[in-house]
Amino acid sequence: MSAQTGIASRYFITGTDTEVGKTVATAQLIRLFNQLDIPTIGMKPVASGCIAQGDILINDDVIAHQQASPIHAPLELVNPYRFLPPISPHLAARAAGVAIDLQHLVHCAEQLSDYAETVIIEGAGGWFAPLSEQFRISDLAVALQAPVILVVGMRLGCINHALLSAKAIRLSGLPIAGWIANRIDPEMAFYSDNLSYLQMHLSAPLLAEIDFQENAVDGCLNLQAFERLKLRNLTP
């Protein structure tokens, strides 16, 4: 069905920085696909800043993914690596004495395809955020061979961050399926002008704008985002 709809079997969500709304965009996209009868589930390969619930570590981003989808899969697949400290994943893994295995993450993503037609994979931090001394988020995205959706946190400085991120993604050999403008600063001056500049200079479609609101993670992208992804038709 994914190939017929023009929707890829997996997408990788990255951002121009940390705290730019990757989880909001991921949850809204998961919710949209499921509402369109495309069974979709989220994946957070590596998460730091988890909380303990008994003997289990759980991450707020993973909870947001789960609340956006009626499909349930084992936590070991949707969030294979979980750490308590709210620090960079490579530091959290090192402190825990854990070596993050990219092939294990790829295997988990492949197993999730048994549960849903589309898997939306949310990275940590930005494109070059480290997962270990050897690997970065970009290496994971390449290993997964997933089209990338770039979340741009709309605030002062976002143009530079967005253009650098897009260039780095393209140099990795992965296609950019589109980008999402997330208005994290409601007081951003000349918002529309900045948005227009990015539309002119990011050679990928603007999938959606997400307005600043407290409960944005509970929202849903509009149908235009789906139609624009279909037009990209980045299915194998």
Coordinates of C-alpha atoms in Angstrom, one line a residue:
M1 CA 0.0 0.0 0.0
S2 CA 2.8 2.4 0.8
A3 CA 4.2 2.2 -2.7
Q4 CA 0.7 2.7 -4.2
T5 CA 0.1 5.8 -2.1
G6 CA 3.6 7.2 -2.9
I7 CA 4.4 7.1 0.8
A8 CA 7.8 5.6 1.8
S9 CA 7.9 2.6 4.2
R10 CA 10.0 4.7 6.6
Y11 CA 11.0 8.4 7.1
F12 CA 13.7 9.8 9.3
I13 CA 12.9 13.0 11.2
T14 CA 15.8 15.3 12.0
G15 CA 15.9 18.9 13.2
T16 CA 18.0 22.0 12.8
D17 CA 18.9 21.7 16.5
T18 CA 17.7 20.2 19.7
E19 CA 14.3 21.4 21.1
V20 CA 13.0 22.5 17.7
G21 CA 9.9 20.2 17.7
K22 CA 10.9 16.9 16.2
T23 CA 8.6 15.0 18.5
V24 CA 5.7 17.4 17.7
A25 CA 6.2 16.9 14.0
T26 CA 6.7 13.1 14.3
A27 CA 3.5 12.7 16.4
Q28 CA 1.5 14.9 14.1
L29 CA 2.7 12.9 11.0
I30 CA 2.0 9.6 12.7
R31 CA -1.5 10.7 13.6
L32 CA -2.2 12.0 10.0
F33 CA -1.1 8.7 8.3
N34 CA -3.2 6.6 10.7
Q35 CA -6.2 8.8 10.1
L36 CA -5.7 8.2 6.3
D37 CA -5.7 4.4 7.0
I38 CA -1.9 4.1 6.5
P39 CA -0.9 2.0 9.5
T40 CA 2.0 4.0 11.0
I41 CA 4.1 3.7 14.1
G42 CA 6.9 5.8 15.6
M43 CA 10.4 4.8 16.5
K44 CA 12.9 6.6 18.8
P45 CA 16.2 4.7 18.4
V46 CA 18.0 6.3 21.2
A47 CA 16.6 8.4 24.0
S48 CA 18.2 10.1 27.0
G49 CA 16.3 12.0 29.7
C50 CA 14.1 9.0 30.4
I51 CA 12.1 8.5 33.6
A52 CA 11.9 5.3 35.6
Q53 CA 8.5 3.5 35.8
G54 CA 9.3 0.6 38.1
D55 CA 12.1 -1.3 36.3
I56 CA 11.3 0.3 33.0
L57 CA 12.8 3.4 31.5
I58 CA 10.3 5.4 29.4
N59 CA 10.8 8.6 27.3
D60 CA 8.3 11.4 26.8
D61 CA 8.9 11.4 23.1
V62 CA 8.0 7.7 22.9
I63 CA 4.8 8.3 24.9
A64 CA 3.9 11.0 22.3
H65 CA 4.5 8.5 19.5
Q66 CA 2.4 5.9 21.2
Q67 CA -0.5 8.3 21.8
A68 CA -0.5 9.2 18.1
S69 CA -0.9 5.6 16.9
P70 CA -3.4 2.8 17.6
I71 CA -0.6 0.3 16.8
H72 CA 1.5 -1.1 19.7
A73 CA 4.9 -2.7 19.4
P74 CA 7.4 -3.9 22.0
L75 CA 9.3 -1.0 23.7
E76 CA 12.5 -2.9 22.9
L77 CA 11.8 -2.2 19.2
V78 CA 10.3 1.3 19.3
N79 CA 13.0 2.6 21.7
P80 CA 15.9 0.2 21.8
Y81 CA 18.4 2.4 23.8
R82 CA 17.1 4.3 26.8
F83 CA 19.1 6.4 29.3
L84 CA 18.2 8.4 32.4
P85 CA 20.5 11.5 32.2
P86 CA 19.1 14.3 30.0
I87 CA 22.4 14.6 28.2
S88 CA 23.8 13.9 24.7
P89 CA 23.1 10.2 23.9
H90 CA 26.8 9.4 23.4
L91 CA 27.6 10.7 26.9
A92 CA 24.6 8.9 28.4
A93 CA 25.6 5.6 26.6
R94 CA 29.2 6.0 27.7
A95 CA 28.2 6.6 31.3
A96 CA 25.9 3.5 31.2
G97 CA 28.7 1.4 29.7
V98 CA 26.6 0.7 26.6
A99 CA 27.8 0.5 23.0
I100 CA 25.2 1.7 20.5
D101 CA 25.0 -0.8 17.7
L102 CA 23.7 0.7 14.4
Q103 CA 22.9 -2.7 12.9
H104 CA 20.8 -3.5 15.9
L105 CA 18.8 -0.3 15.3
V106 CA 18.4 -1.2 11.6
H107 CA 17.2 -4.6 12.6
C108 CA 14.6 -3.1 15.1
A109 CA 13.3 -0.8 12.3
E110 CA 12.9 -3.7 10.0
Q111 CA 11.0 -5.7 12.6
L112 CA 8.7 -2.7 13.1
S113 CA 7.7 -3.1 9.5
D114 CA 5.9 -6.2 10.6
Y115 CA 3.6 -4.0 12.7
A116 CA 3.0 -1.1 10.4
E117 CA 3.3 -0.1 6.8
T118 CA 5.2 3.1 7.6
V119 CA 7.7 3.7 10.4
I120 CA 8.5 7.3 11.4
I121 CA 11.9 7.4 13.0
E122 CA 12.7 10.4 15.2
G123 CA 16.4 11.2 15.7
A124 CA 18.0 12.9 18.6
G125 CA 19.3 16.5 18.4
G126 CA 20.5 17.6 15.0
W127 CA 21.9 15.9 12.0
F128 CA 25.4 15.6 13.4
A129 CA 24.5 14.9 17.0
P130 CA 26.8 12.1 18.2
L131 CA 25.5 8.6 19.1
S132 CA 29.0 7.4 20.1
E133 CA 32.6 8.3 19.6
Q134 CA 32.3 6.7 16.1
F135 CA 28.7 7.3 14.9
R136 CA 26.4 10.3 14.5
I137 CA 22.7 10.6 13.9
S138 CA 23.5 11.0 10.2
D139 CA 25.2 7.6 10.2
L140 CA 22.0 6.0 11.5
A141 CA 19.8 7.7 8.9
V142 CA 22.2 6.5 6.2
A143 CA 22.1 2.9 7.6
L144 CA 18.3 3.0 7.6
Q145 CA 18.2 4.4 4.0
A146 CA 15.2 6.5 4.9
P147 CA 14.1 9.7 3.2
V148 CA 14.6 12.6 5.6
I149 CA 12.1 15.2 6.8
L150 CA 13.8 18.3 8.3
V151 CA 12.1 20.1 11.1
V152 CA 13.1 23.8 11.2
G153 CA 12.6 25.5 14.5
M154 CA 11.4 28.9 13.4
R155 CA 13.5 31.4 15.4
L156 CA 16.3 33.8 14.9
G157 CA 19.2 32.0 13.2
C158 CA 17.0 29.3 11.6
I159 CA 17.9 30.1 8.0
N160 CA 21.6 29.3 8.6
H161 CA 20.8 26.2 10.6
A162 CA 18.3 25.0 8.0
L163 CA 20.5 25.5 4.9
L164 CA 23.5 23.9 6.6
S165 CA 21.4 20.9 7.7
A166 CA 19.9 20.5 4.3
K167 CA 23.3 20.6 2.6
A168 CA 24.7 18.0 5.0
I169 CA 21.7 15.7 4.4
R170 CA 22.2 15.9 0.7
L171 CA 25.9 15.2 1.0
S172 CA 25.1 12.0 2.8
G173 CA 23.3 10.8 -0.3
L174 CA 19.8 10.7 1.3
P175 CA 16.8 12.6 -0.3
I176 CA 15.0 15.2 1.7
A177 CA 11.3 14.3 1.4
G178 CA 10.3 17.8 2.7
W179 CA 10.6 20.1 5.6
I180 CA 8.3 21.3 8.4
A181 CA 8.3 24.9 9.8
N182 CA 7.7 24.7 13.5
R183 CA 7.0 28.1 15.0
I184 CA 8.8 27.6 18.4
D185 CA 9.2 31.4 18.9
P186 CA 5.7 33.0 18.6
E187 CA 7.4 36.5 18.7
M188 CA 9.8 35.8 15.9
A189 CA 10.2 39.0 13.9
F190 CA 9.5 38.8 10.1
Y191 CA 8.3 35.2 10.3
S192 CA 6.7 35.2 6.9
D193 CA 9.8 36.7 5.3
N194 CA 12.0 34.0 6.8
L195 CA 9.6 31.3 5.8
S196 CA 9.6 32.6 2.2
Y197 CA 13.4 32.7 2.0
L198 CA 13.5 29.1 3.2
Q199 CA 10.9 28.1 0.6
M200 CA 13.1 29.7 -2.1
H201 CA 16.4 28.1 -1.0
L202 CA 15.5 24.7 0.4
S203 CA 15.2 22.5 -2.6
A204 CA 12.5 20.4 -1.0
P205 CA 8.8 21.1 -0.4
L206 CA 7.4 22.8 2.7
L207 CA 5.2 20.0 4.0
A208 CA 3.5 22.0 6.8
E209 CA 3.6 24.9 9.2
I210 CA 3.0 24.1 12.9
D211 CA 1.8 27.0 14.9
F212 CA 3.0 27.7 18.4
Q213 CA 0.6 26.2 21.0
E214 CA 0.9 24.4 24.3
N215 CA -0.7 21.1 23.1
A216 CA 0.9 21.0 19.6
V217 CA 2.1 17.4 20.2
D218 CA -1.6 16.3 20.3
G219 CA -2.3 17.9 16.9
C220 CA -2.4 16.5 13.4
L221 CA -0.7 17.7 10.2
N222 CA -3.2 18.7 7.5
L223 CA -3.9 16.8 4.3
Q224 CA -1.6 19.0 2.3
A225 CA 1.4 17.5 4.0
F226 CA 0.4 14.0 2.8
E227 CA -0.3 15.3 -0.7
R228 CA 3.1 17.0 -0.9
L229 CA 4.9 13.8 0.3
K230 CA 3.0 11.8 -2.3
L231 CA 4.2 14.2 -5.0
R232 CA 7.8 13.5 -3.9
N233 CA 7.1 9.7 -4.4
L234 CA 10.3 8.6 -2.8
T235 CA 9.2 5.0 -2.5
P236 CA 11.7 2.4 -3.6

